[in-house]
Structures are given as C-alpha cells and as structure tokens.
Amino acid sequence: MTLELKGIEKTVGEEVHIHPTDLTLEAGSFNILLGTTLSGKTTLMQLMAGLDRPTGGRLFVDGRDVTGMRVQDRNVSMVYQQFINYPNWSVFENIASPLRVAKVSESEIKARVGQMAELLKLSAMLDRRPSELSGGQQQRTAMARALVKDSGLLLLDEPLANLDFKLREELREELPKLFADRDCVVVYATTEPTEALLLGGKTATLHEGRVTQFGTTGDIYRTPKDVISAKVFSEPPINTATIRKHDGRITLGAVASWDPPAHLAAVPDGDYELGLRPHHISPVPGEGRDVKIAGEVLVTELSGSESTVHIRVGNETWVSLSHGIHAFNVGATAELYADMRHAYYFGADGALIAG
Amino acid sequence: MNKTVNQKAWLFVLPVFVLVAFNAIIPLMTVVNYSVQETFGDNTFFWSGVLWFEEVLNSERFHDSLFRQLMFTFSILAIEIPLGIAIALTMPRKGPWVPVCLVLMALPLLIPWNVVGAMWNIFALPDIGFLGYVLNALGFDYNFTRQPGDAWFTLILMDVWHWTSLVVLLSYAGLVSIPDAYYQAAKIDGAKGWAIFRHIQLPKMKRVLTIAVLLRFMDSFMIYTEASVLTGGGPGNSTTVLSIDLVKIALGQFDLGPAAAMSLIYFLIILLLSWVFYTLMMRNEES
C-alpha cells in the first residue's frame, strides 16, 4: 500500500506538535524518521497509525481517505521502544495473537508462527513467557508479532533503543532482511544518524515537529537541504560558523581564510553559514585538508582507534573526529586541518547553496 | 580463591541480632515458656508439656472463633480485592483530579483504628446513628447490638470502608506503571475493555495484588481494635474472632497457659496461610 499525508498537523492546546506535513510513502519502501527526542517522531507515527487523530489534514491509503478510520480497521502493526508483549502468554501465543484476532485457521497459525519464529530465531523458546526471555528475545517476539500479520503499515518506534550495544548491532543487521519482499510501508524512527545510514532506504529528517527534508538516505546525508537538516543528520553534530565572502576570499573570523569553491563564485559578497562534518577536520594535514584552524582545546576523548577533540572556534565549539590517537592537553592550542572541499555553505535563510 | 575468615565481622552483625532478639525472639520465647507450664501465683511454674496445646486444639470454643475468623477474613478479601481493583480502574491516570482522588482514598487509612470502631459504633446505632436510623426508617429491622447477622454486616461494612483504600492505592500504583504502549498495542489488536483488563492490566498488577492480598489477609486475621470497639465480640459470642477470644482468655480469665498456647497456634496459622497464599499467587512467576 501507499501512504499519503496531506497537510497532516497536530496541535494540543496552544502547542504545535506537528506542523502541516506532506509526505508520500510508497509501497514496499523503508522509511526512516530521524530526529532528536521530542522532535515529533512518535507523534507522527501515531498519526500515521491512526492511534491519534490529526487536528488538520487528511491521510490516504492507496488514494482512499482513511483519516477517521479506527486503528484496528487499518491493518497496521507497531513495535515500540519498550518490549511490549502480553505478559502471561507464551511466545507462541504472543506471536499468534494478531492471527487469532483475524480468525485464521489453527493449522495456518501454526505454520506462520513457526515460520516467523524461525526467521527471528525464537523457535527454541516458543513455550516460554516474555518474562523468561532476554531483552533482545522479548523485542524479537514483539517484532514477530508485528510481522506475522501482513499489515500494510509497519511502524517501528526506536525498536533497538533499549537493547545493549551487541544485540542492537545484531538485530540491526537482520532488520533489512525481514522487510525485504514485503509490500508494506515500513516506518522506522531513530535518534541516531549512524543507524539511519546503516539501514538505508529513505529518510525524513524531523526537527521540532517539522519534516525538514525527505529523500533517499544517502542523498539526504550528502546534500542536506538546509542547515537544520544537516544538524539533525550528523553525529557528532556538524560544525557551524558564520563566514564572510569578500574580495574573492572566504574568511572565518580571524581564524582562517580560503578560496571559495566554484559554485560560490557567483553569489554576492556577504555573510554565510558554514557547515563542516567533524570527520573533515583532523590534526593531520593532507588529503585535501589544507585550511589550518587553531583553537583552544576544550575536551578530548580517545576511544580505541578514534580521537575526538573539541576546540573553540570564534564563538562556536567545533568537533574534530579523526582516526588514530591524537592527544591534546585541555587549555592548550590545537592546530587542526579542515578539508573545505566538503564544506556546506548555507544562505541567510538557512538553505543550502547548491554545489 | 582463598576465603579469608574474619571473625571481627560478627561485631557488625551483632546490633541486628540484639535488636531482633529484644523485639521478637525474647517476647516470643516468654510466650513459649508460658505455653508449656502451669503458672500459679508467686511466679511458681510447673511443667505441663503439650497439655495446653491439646486443650486449645480440642476446645469447641477455639474451633468456633477460628471459624468466625476465617469467615470474616475471606468475606472481606472477597469484597475488598475486586472492589479495590474496580475503583482503581475508574480513577483518572493523569490530570488535576489525581491528587484529589489519592488524598480521598488515603483518608480512611489515616484514622486511628479505635476511632474507626467508635465512629462506626455511633454511626450504626439504631436509635441515634445515621446508618441505623436510616435502615430502620426504610423498614429494615436493623440492630447490630442485638442481632448477630446485623453485627456481622456492620463489622464487614466497617472493614471494607476502612481498608479497601489500601487495595485501591496498591492497584492504582500497579496500573499507572503500565506503559502507554501496552494500551496502544491492544488498540491496534482491536482488544476491548475486558480483554485489556484480563490480558494486560491484571497480569501487570499481579505483584502488587499479591502484596495487597497478603497485607489484607494478615491484617484482617489479626483484627482486634475496631471489632472490639464496635461489637466487643457480641452479641453473645457471634463476632468473637480469634484475637478477641485470645484477649478474653489471657486478660479476662487470666489463663496464661492456654492463652500462650493459643497465641502460638494463631501465629502458626497466619504463617502457614500467608505461605500458601504467596505460593499460589507466585506459582506461575517462577516456573
């Protein structure tokens, strides 16, 4: 099925939770809602599911208006951040529950639950209760329950957030396989840009109840439409600063200056916003990193094979993420080298100046 | 790995031992002491073995009070637990009314027990009490000081009024701790009121309900103050439950031996029944 949001909005009292949103999610597509906590991911999902009524706009499934339709009539399933299963039912009964509601025959229930259990590696624990399972297995059960019925819309609200690192990676690898060959619209909410990149599909960046950009995940990452989308889709946060174009040079306060790229030649002189991802600035020069930026070291973090250095650049705090161990003393001045070929330039309205 | 034996560690445990000894073990042992001896004036004691236990266990009087006690406890459990859950389900989960409801619910629990008894005694008097007067005016022949049935009715009503709140508060705590997502998931599955209660709320409330049942069981099995102020065990012996009977034997008749034996039996019954309740309710949890 295809899900279409036309001007969907949600206000509670004076507060706008979701600004009018247009979004078309195609059949068989994998869509990621990327945004921080309280950016409106869950609200938007609940509006899509019909768990919550929009205060404006219409919702269409395959061109049919379903705005007022009850959630149980809509053929949706949802997986939550918490592991939601029926506490006093066995894993088998939990997975079977949507089929029982749909009055599927006993033999088919057996076959389909068995198949799902196989796929999600739950075959050995079908007789157990959720409380006897590990967190990962509980979430697998919840996923099996959501997948066992052929729902048209499958919503996953940060399903991996409550799992520990290892289980999260394991399940994340399996996820795309589970949704392949399905006709349903999958919507996956996450706060982590890395997770969005690993999962692929399409991404909608969300910021304060507004979808700022929607498109193929890789494209959105490479070409953010505006400074907000770039901020949402960057981990660690993208470095920003106000720069000035003047006399054919770009200056970043008194810190650095460099030649503008070709696509900036035509824009008039003045102030612009610069965006540079943390991995394009490093303590080691070379490979295009030719703009020296010096600043006071605020924080350094060494994690295995990567170094993170926070320095003060003008009024901003910049982060550099680089391979190898680079130790700096807090309070000292660090010299970092930026690759400005990868920099984004945003106009006064925040929109990207296309390259 | 070698374990190091540090005898000094006992010193740290000693305060607890002393405390428990003084507040539990030593008083209990005095009772044990009385229960196996015949006591005369001037503190003269004679060994009597299990005589008092035999006497108590064979006495019809004890059987009767034990039966009344069981009747009372199971009646109030059968009323208070479902009623408490029902009230908790109707209470708001959020909003300005939550604190109001909670305070109203906590109110009966804050009243001293003997005051509860006195309150209900006056409230139920057939001539001047509001309840008694209204019931009689409505044509019921109600007099709790004379008719055993009315006495039981009043006693149970008083206990329900006094203690249902505890069940409500515990159930409510269990209910509000259920994440919203459970209700959403149920909605997606098309589950309705009863199914949600049966398959989500009740299983999720199981632990607090176990505590509620245990607390209400133990407390009601030991009821003394309210009942003693309300009916004093009467009319006749009709509402003489175990603890009232025990006080009559121990302080009324000064039969220290039988009273001590009865105390121990009483204690063991509570212990045994609590264990049975706990095991039954937690049976599925551990399998």
XYZ file of C-alpha atoms in Angstrom:
642
model
C 0.000 0.000 0.000
C 0.955 3.632 -0.385
C 0.576 6.040 2.489
C -0.019 9.684 1.781
C -0.046 12.503 4.321
C -1.636 15.691 3.079
C -1.253 18.683 5.363
C -1.389 16.469 8.447
C -0.979 18.536 11.597
C -1.387 18.115 15.324
C -1.807 20.805 17.925
C -2.522 20.218 21.594
C -3.879 23.356 23.197
C -1.541 26.150 22.174
C 1.299 23.795 21.426
C 2.076 22.652 17.904
C 3.298 19.061 17.996
C 3.341 18.500 14.244
C 3.342 21.319 11.707
C 1.351 20.708 8.500
C 3.184 17.860 6.803
C 3.015 16.415 3.296
C 4.674 13.055 2.851
C 4.209 10.190 0.432
C 5.488 6.784 1.499
C 5.489 4.238 -1.307
C 4.515 0.582 -1.125
C 7.416 -1.641 -0.166
C 9.569 1.261 0.941
C 11.692 1.539 4.051
C 11.375 4.986 5.597
C 13.365 6.403 8.468
C 12.174 9.205 10.693
C 15.325 10.804 12.030
C 15.229 13.362 14.801
C 16.097 14.036 18.398
C 13.841 13.142 21.319
C 10.679 15.296 21.245
C 11.175 16.173 17.575
C 7.783 14.598 16.894
C 8.720 11.143 15.592
C 6.367 9.249 17.861
C 3.511 11.709 17.343
C 3.897 11.482 13.588
C 3.865 7.685 13.776
C 0.760 7.667 15.906
C -0.934 9.926 13.402
C 0.083 7.575 10.591
C -1.242 4.583 12.527
C -4.486 6.263 13.500
C -3.734 5.940 17.217
C -4.032 9.694 17.352
C -6.335 11.998 15.377
C -4.733 14.835 13.407
C -6.144 18.294 14.092
C -5.867 19.083 10.391
C -5.109 17.435 7.049
C -6.058 14.079 5.561
C -4.447 10.659 5.407
C -4.746 8.461 2.325
C -4.028 4.774 1.819
C -3.824 3.857 -1.865
C -5.751 7.031 -2.613
C -8.518 6.174 -0.144
C -9.183 8.625 2.695
C -8.641 6.816 5.999
C -8.368 9.853 8.279
C -11.293 8.920 10.510
C -10.839 5.153 10.385
C -10.218 3.304 13.647
C -6.748 1.872 14.140
C -7.912 -1.759 14.405
C -9.545 -1.469 10.966
C -6.442 -0.128 9.299
C -4.141 -3.138 9.217
C -1.128 -1.601 10.918
C 1.395 -3.071 13.304
C 3.741 -1.314 15.635
C 6.887 -2.144 17.562
C 7.823 0.061 20.476
C 10.966 1.066 22.282
C 9.709 -0.835 25.346
C 9.289 -4.554 24.827
C 5.526 -4.873 24.574
C 4.163 -8.413 24.772
C 1.215 -10.000 26.544
C 2.839 -10.835 29.894
C 1.016 -14.055 30.726
C 1.035 -15.635 27.283
C 3.733 -17.859 25.840
C 5.899 -16.612 22.984
C 3.839 -18.770 20.621
C 0.550 -17.258 21.785
C 2.026 -13.780 21.630
C 3.090 -14.184 18.022
C -0.195 -15.874 17.190
C -2.362 -13.181 18.792
C -2.888 -10.977 15.690
C -3.795 -14.094 13.675
C -6.298 -15.180 16.331
C -7.951 -11.773 16.120
C -8.068 -12.190 12.331
C -9.682 -15.654 12.811
C -7.013 -17.510 10.849
C -7.287 -21.326 10.933
C -5.313 -23.234 13.567
C -3.130 -25.074 11.063
C -2.188 -21.858 9.292
C -1.448 -20.160 12.606
C 0.954 -22.991 13.444
C 2.693 -22.695 10.107
C 3.016 -18.932 10.109
C 4.112 -18.619 13.739
C 6.668 -21.363 13.120
C 7.988 -19.536 10.082
C 8.230 -16.235 11.958
C 9.930 -17.887 14.920
C 12.439 -19.433 12.538
C 13.159 -16.074 10.932
C 13.612 -14.305 14.258
C 15.455 -17.186 15.961
C 12.753 -17.829 18.512
C 11.962 -21.462 17.655
C 13.574 -22.807 20.818
C 11.594 -20.594 23.173
C 8.041 -20.739 21.866
C 6.775 -22.177 25.163
C 8.338 -19.551 27.366
C 6.753 -16.431 28.755
C 8.144 -12.996 27.884
C 9.454 -12.512 31.430
C 11.729 -15.532 30.960
C 13.391 -14.071 27.865
C 16.306 -11.698 27.463
C 15.606 -8.159 26.284
C 16.687 -8.997 22.763
C 14.408 -12.031 22.627
C 11.495 -10.045 24.024
C 11.927 -7.465 21.277
C 12.230 -10.234 18.675
C 8.911 -11.600 19.943
C 7.328 -8.167 19.609
C 8.720 -7.906 16.079
C 7.459 -11.351 15.155
C 4.034 -10.311 16.427
C 4.139 -7.232 14.218
C 5.398 -9.103 11.167
C 3.220 -12.196 11.348
C 0.161 -10.449 10.018
C 0.507 -8.954 6.569
C -0.045 -5.399 7.644
C 0.116 -2.593 5.143
C 1.896 -0.243 7.505
C 4.611 -1.353 9.896
C 5.775 1.211 12.421
C 8.931 0.735 14.471
C 9.430 3.358 17.153
C 13.101 3.232 18.187
C 12.908 -0.549 18.487
C 16.592 -1.002 19.273
C 16.997 1.850 21.759
C 16.529 -0.273 24.870
C 18.894 -3.035 23.783
C 22.547 -3.220 24.665
C 25.132 -2.453 22.022
C 25.857 -6.001 20.836
C 22.219 -7.031 20.487
C 21.445 -3.774 18.738
C 24.091 -4.376 16.089
C 22.968 -7.960 15.613
C 19.317 -7.090 15.191
C 20.102 -4.075 13.024
C 21.899 -6.312 10.568
C 18.893 -8.620 10.333
C 16.313 -5.876 10.006
C 16.529 -5.080 6.279
C 16.215 -8.801 5.500
C 12.979 -9.011 7.468
C 11.327 -6.288 5.435
C 12.561 -7.367 2.032
C 9.914 -8.883 -0.277
C 7.153 -7.167 1.603
C 4.642 -4.870 0.060
C 4.110 -2.875 3.233
C 5.282 0.601 4.108
C 7.872 0.395 6.869
C 8.469 3.456 9.037
C 11.396 3.346 11.410
C 12.061 6.066 13.970
C 15.526 6.619 15.337
C 17.583 9.297 17.023
C 20.859 8.031 15.589
C 22.177 9.265 12.240
C 24.552 6.285 12.075
C 21.636 3.900 12.367
C 19.820 5.680 9.549
C 22.879 5.383 7.310
C 23.301 1.698 8.089
C 19.662 0.912 7.389
C 19.475 2.842 4.121
C 16.097 3.309 2.479
C 14.621 6.766 2.641
C 14.983 9.270 5.433
C 12.849 12.132 6.657
C 14.666 14.482 8.988
C 12.456 15.855 11.748
C 13.034 18.981 13.750
C 10.589 20.484 16.238
C 7.547 18.897 14.651
C 8.536 19.695 11.071
C 9.788 17.360 8.362
C 12.728 19.371 7.074
C 13.776 17.045 4.258
C 12.728 13.716 2.766
C 14.523 11.549 0.239
C 16.958 8.673 -0.254
C 19.017 8.325 2.926
C 22.410 8.694 1.237
C 21.309 11.757 -0.738
C 19.954 13.465 2.339
C 23.198 12.863 4.143
C 25.348 14.100 1.284
C 23.154 17.025 0.291
C 21.273 18.478 3.225
C 18.683 20.967 2.068
C 19.288 23.404 4.872
C 21.318 23.910 7.981
C 18.703 22.289 10.250
C 18.548 19.080 8.206
C 22.349 18.979 8.238
C 22.364 19.343 12.030
C 19.789 16.603 12.502
C 21.710 14.237 10.241
C 25.176 14.478 11.756
C 26.758 12.655 14.641
C 28.731 14.170 16.303
C 26.871 17.411 15.498
C 28.011 19.246 12.395
C 30.360 22.192 12.998
C 28.878 25.533 12.066
C 30.199 29.077 11.934
C 29.354 32.360 10.278
C 31.780 33.103 7.447
C 32.242 36.107 5.221
C 32.777 36.152 1.481
C 34.746 39.228 0.478
C 37.124 40.082 -2.346
C 37.109 36.533 -3.691
C 38.155 35.046 -0.342
C 36.241 33.379 2.453
C 37.181 34.346 5.986
C 36.210 32.655 9.195
C 36.692 35.489 11.658
C 40.393 35.863 12.322
C 40.809 32.093 12.443
C 41.213 31.139 8.815
C 40.625 32.123 5.231
C 40.464 30.187 1.978
C 39.397 30.407 -1.646
C 35.684 29.890 -2.268
C 34.636 26.836 -4.264
C 33.451 27.261 -7.848
C 29.739 27.229 -7.038
C 30.202 30.125 -4.639
C 31.887 32.352 -7.204
C 28.582 33.705 -8.438
C 26.987 34.511 -5.063
C 27.331 38.091 -3.825
C 29.746 39.045 -1.080
C 28.386 38.876 2.450
C 27.832 36.643 5.476
C 27.041 32.942 5.064
C 26.756 29.935 7.335
C 29.375 27.217 7.063
C 28.745 23.562 7.887
C 31.604 21.076 8.173
C 31.260 17.498 9.359
C 33.575 16.510 12.228
C 35.431 13.892 10.190
C 36.546 16.501 7.666
C 38.714 18.226 10.214
C 41.738 16.448 11.647
C 45.032 17.064 13.452
C 46.804 15.625 10.404
C 47.099 17.756 7.232
C 46.966 16.343 3.708
C 44.368 14.564 1.539
C 42.800 17.935 0.852
C 42.902 19.144 4.439
C 44.732 22.386 3.768
C 42.938 25.021 5.810
C 44.572 25.396 9.202
C 42.244 26.139 12.076
C 43.676 26.778 15.518
C 41.706 26.973 18.732
C 41.750 26.306 22.420
C 41.184 22.655 23.336
C 38.053 22.222 25.474
C 37.577 18.469 25.667
C 39.373 15.463 24.231
C 38.036 11.919 24.053
C 40.044 8.927 22.944
C 38.006 5.877 22.058
C 40.062 2.962 20.855
C 41.203 3.978 17.416
C 39.431 7.323 17.156
C 40.107 10.723 18.675
C 37.526 13.400 19.308
C 38.767 16.924 20.004
C 36.539 19.845 20.895
C 38.094 23.253 20.197
C 36.871 26.804 20.414
C 36.473 28.464 17.018
C 35.291 32.056 17.410
C 32.068 31.803 19.431
C 31.434 28.209 18.399
C 32.618 24.849 19.659
C 33.915 22.650 16.874
C 34.427 18.935 16.990
C 37.068 17.012 15.103
C 36.726 13.262 14.699
C 39.806 11.516 13.349
C 41.438 8.126 13.102
C 44.396 7.351 15.306
C 45.254 8.563 18.748
C 45.859 12.287 18.950
C 46.316 13.509 22.486
C 45.901 17.174 23.325
C 46.106 18.984 26.611
C 42.932 20.780 27.634
C 43.556 24.522 27.532
C 46.374 24.234 25.003
C 46.002 25.444 21.446
C 45.388 22.764 18.876
C 46.098 23.131 15.196
C 43.605 21.255 13.096
C 43.317 20.988 9.333
C 39.977 21.263 7.580
C 39.025 19.902 4.178
C 36.839 22.713 2.919
C 36.004 20.860 -0.297
C 33.394 19.009 1.776
C 32.048 22.103 3.489
C 28.416 23.150 3.102
C 27.548 26.795 2.615
C 24.128 27.979 3.674
C 22.484 31.270 2.795
C 20.918 33.729 5.210
C 17.622 31.762 5.080
C 19.466 28.585 6.074
C 19.050 26.956 2.646
C 21.973 25.171 1.058
C 23.761 26.998 -1.723
C 23.825 24.228 -4.304
C 27.202 22.978 -5.464
C 40.459 -18.110 45.529
C 41.156 -18.344 49.246
C 38.479 -17.112 51.554
C 39.785 -15.044 54.424
C 37.992 -15.717 57.661
C 37.409 -12.522 59.566
C 35.828 -13.146 62.936
C 35.550 -9.429 63.612
C 32.770 -9.262 61.016
C 30.426 -10.731 63.639
C 30.663 -7.461 65.515
C 28.943 -5.694 62.644
C 26.058 -8.140 62.645
C 25.691 -8.070 66.404
C 23.465 -4.945 66.636
C 20.900 -6.572 64.363
C 20.950 -9.748 66.432
C 20.439 -7.780 69.629
C 17.594 -5.769 68.118
C 15.789 -8.797 66.728
C 16.343 -10.654 69.991
C 14.717 -7.910 72.034
C 11.795 -7.140 69.742
C 10.948 -10.622 68.530
C 12.765 -13.624 69.869
C 12.735 -12.901 73.610
C 8.996 -11.948 73.762
C 8.158 -14.985 71.655
C 10.186 -17.198 73.977
C 8.286 -15.919 77.047
C 5.107 -16.963 75.287
C 6.634 -20.367 74.551
C 7.654 -20.542 78.196
C 4.081 -19.912 79.407
C 2.629 -22.313 76.878
C 4.388 -25.380 78.304
C 3.913 -24.622 82.004
C 1.182 -24.240 84.538
C 1.520 -20.880 86.257
C 0.464 -20.182 89.818
C 0.677 -17.094 91.984
C 4.090 -16.003 93.272
C 5.554 -16.985 89.925
C 5.581 -20.679 90.611
C 5.705 -22.800 87.468
C 5.026 -26.466 86.834
C 5.933 -28.275 83.630
C 2.826 -29.239 81.706
C 4.199 -30.321 78.339
C 1.772 -30.116 75.431
C -1.271 -30.130 77.691
C -2.375 -26.589 76.834
C -1.930 -27.172 73.114
C -4.120 -30.266 73.318
C -6.697 -28.393 75.325
C -6.852 -25.471 72.907
C -6.901 -27.601 69.778
C -9.702 -29.762 71.180
C -11.833 -26.941 72.545
C -15.006 -26.124 70.697
C -14.593 -22.513 71.687
C -11.348 -22.270 69.746
C -12.883 -24.009 66.732
C -15.752 -21.553 66.750
C -13.594 -18.441 66.939
C -11.260 -19.821 64.278
C -14.251 -20.476 62.020
C -15.575 -16.959 62.613
C -12.129 -15.582 61.945
C -11.860 -17.434 58.626
C -15.365 -16.345 57.647
C -14.530 -12.737 58.389
C -11.195 -12.756 56.575
C -12.465 -14.457 53.442
C -15.568 -12.260 53.292
C -13.598 -9.053 53.419
C -10.998 -10.375 50.940
C -13.782 -11.392 48.540
C -15.205 -7.873 48.729
C -12.166 -5.627 49.149
C -9.895 -7.061 46.447
C -12.361 -6.879 43.491
C -13.834 -3.605 44.760
C -10.375 -2.093 45.203
C -9.361 -3.075 41.665
C -12.622 -1.730 40.278
C -12.179 1.631 41.996
C -8.535 1.851 40.892
C -9.619 1.237 37.288
C -12.050 4.139 37.394
C -9.552 6.581 38.872
C -8.000 9.126 36.461
C -4.415 8.374 35.343
C -3.395 11.986 34.904
C -4.738 15.471 35.382
C -5.675 17.691 38.315
C -8.012 15.096 39.862
C -5.255 12.594 40.580
C -4.036 14.155 43.853
C -7.630 14.781 44.964
C -8.535 11.127 44.429
C -5.385 9.921 46.146
C -5.989 12.063 49.237
C -9.643 10.978 49.431
C -8.541 7.367 49.159
C -5.846 7.719 51.806
C -8.194 9.361 54.297
C -9.698 6.218 55.907
C -6.191 4.800 56.310
C -5.122 7.783 58.394
C -7.805 7.412 61.072
C -6.728 5.642 64.293
C -8.241 2.180 64.489
C -10.116 2.653 67.737
C -11.608 5.860 66.330
C -12.853 3.885 63.318
C -14.535 1.450 65.679
C -16.103 4.211 67.799
C -17.203 6.106 64.681
C -18.973 3.100 63.240
C -20.440 2.155 66.576
C -22.184 5.528 66.846
C -22.923 5.662 63.100
C -24.716 2.310 63.252
C -26.689 2.716 66.485
C -30.324 2.044 65.611
C -31.749 4.951 67.611
C -29.291 7.815 67.172
C -26.836 6.599 64.492
C -27.370 7.783 60.938
C -26.932 4.359 59.326
C -29.026 2.557 61.920
C -31.761 5.179 61.816
C -31.993 5.239 58.023
C -32.053 1.444 57.741
C -34.859 1.234 60.291
C -36.726 4.076 58.657
C -36.512 2.162 55.374
C -38.286 -0.729 57.067
C -35.327 -2.988 57.889
C -35.273 -4.413 61.378
C -31.674 -3.459 62.000
C -29.919 -3.601 65.360
C -26.289 -4.605 65.397
C -26.108 -4.766 69.186
C -28.777 -7.429 69.347
C -28.858 -9.394 66.093
C -25.752 -11.411 65.086
C -26.445 -11.005 61.359
C -26.591 -7.241 61.685
C -23.426 -7.245 63.768
C -21.608 -9.166 61.013
C -22.973 -6.874 58.337
C -21.747 -3.792 60.233
C -18.359 -5.334 61.012
C -17.696 -6.222 57.371
C -19.003 -2.894 56.119
C -16.677 -1.086 58.520
C -13.671 -3.093 57.423
C -14.493 -2.545 53.740
C -14.807 1.181 54.364
C -11.564 1.253 56.332
C -9.298 -0.922 54.199
C -10.494 -1.016 50.570
C -8.439 2.151 50.065
C -5.260 0.211 50.654
C -6.143 -2.196 47.841
C -7.124 0.767 45.656
C -3.831 2.561 46.215
C -1.753 -0.556 45.571
C -3.728 -1.468 42.432
C -3.529 2.109 41.223
C 0.248 2.094 41.627
C 0.343 -1.086 39.565
C -1.932 0.385 36.900
C -0.093 3.660 36.355
C 3.189 1.798 35.987
C 1.927 0.098 32.798
C 3.488 1.924 29.831
C 1.056 3.604 27.439
C 2.453 1.485 24.635
C 0.642 -1.582 26.042
C -2.710 0.124 25.605
C -1.765 1.245 22.087
C -0.681 -2.258 21.165
C -4.005 -3.558 22.494
C -5.841 -0.942 20.461
C -4.007 -1.996 17.300
C -5.004 -5.606 18.015
C -8.585 -4.446 18.452
C -8.733 -5.585 22.091
C -11.651 -4.244 24.109
C -12.131 -3.382 27.794
C -12.374 -6.838 29.304
C -9.587 -8.302 27.166
C -7.305 -5.407 28.086
C -8.064 -5.972 31.763
C -7.667 -9.728 31.569
C -4.535 -9.920 29.431
C -2.644 -6.727 30.196
C -3.769 -4.959 33.363
C -4.352 -7.966 35.592
C -1.060 -9.745 34.762
C 0.804 -6.475 35.145
C -0.847 -5.857 38.538
C -0.064 -9.331 39.796
C 2.810 -8.401 42.045
C 1.082 -5.501 43.787
C -2.095 -7.569 44.112
C -0.138 -10.338 45.798
C 1.106 -7.793 48.294
C -2.420 -6.396 48.718
C -3.906 -9.844 49.374
C -1.137 -10.753 51.823
C -1.402 -7.487 53.734
C -5.175 -7.626 53.905
C -5.101 -11.283 54.865
C -2.626 -10.831 57.702
C -4.204 -7.643 58.989
C -7.770 -8.923 58.899
C -6.741 -12.190 60.510
C -5.376 -10.194 63.426
C -8.256 -7.700 63.626
C -8.830 -6.616 67.186
C -9.200 -2.906 67.849
C -12.043 -1.940 65.511
C -14.035 -5.094 66.178
C -13.552 -4.845 69.898
C -14.749 -1.231 69.980
C -17.653 -1.855 67.583
C -19.175 -5.051 68.973
C -16.834 -6.270 71.682
C -17.295 -9.734 70.205
C -21.056 -9.695 70.668
C -23.919 -10.048 70.622
C -23.155 -13.202 72.626
C -20.072 -14.642 71.023
C -21.285 -14.083 67.481
C -18.452 -11.768 66.393
C -15.771 -13.105 68.718
C -12.897 -13.580 66.358
C -9.568 -15.137 67.380
C -7.824 -12.108 68.806
C -10.853 -11.037 70.840
C -11.140 -14.547 72.198
C -7.438 -14.593 72.987
C -7.651 -11.396 74.998
C -10.651 -12.745 76.876
C -8.703 -15.881 77.839
C -5.454 -14.139 78.632
C -6.616 -10.991 80.402
C -10.222 -11.774 81.255
C -9.744 -15.248 82.713
C -6.004 -14.949 83.272
C -5.436 -18.436 81.855
C -1.851 -17.762 80.842
C -1.008 -21.300 79.710
C -3.904 -21.835 77.285
C -3.607 -18.228 76.093
C 0.070 -18.710 75.309
C -0.610 -21.984 73.513
C -3.397 -20.323 71.530
C -1.094 -17.413 70.609
C 1.440 -19.811 69.163
C -1.182 -21.745 67.224
C -2.630 -18.447 65.989
C 0.827 -17.323 64.874
C 1.484 -20.593 63.050
C -1.874 -20.442 61.246
C -1.096 -16.944 59.937
C 2.375 -18.036 58.887
C 1.041 -21.122 57.124
C -1.806 -19.360 55.318
C 0.476 -16.489 54.221
C 2.854 -19.018 52.755
C 0.007 -20.794 50.962
C -1.283 -17.504 49.504
C 2.156 -16.411 48.413
C 2.997 -19.723 46.790
C -0.315 -19.888 44.960
C -0.088 -16.359 43.604
C 3.555 -16.579 42.631
C 3.260 -20.093 41.197
C 3.449 -19.038 37.567
C 6.147 -16.480 38.129
C 8.890 -18.987 38.850
C 8.012 -21.932 36.631
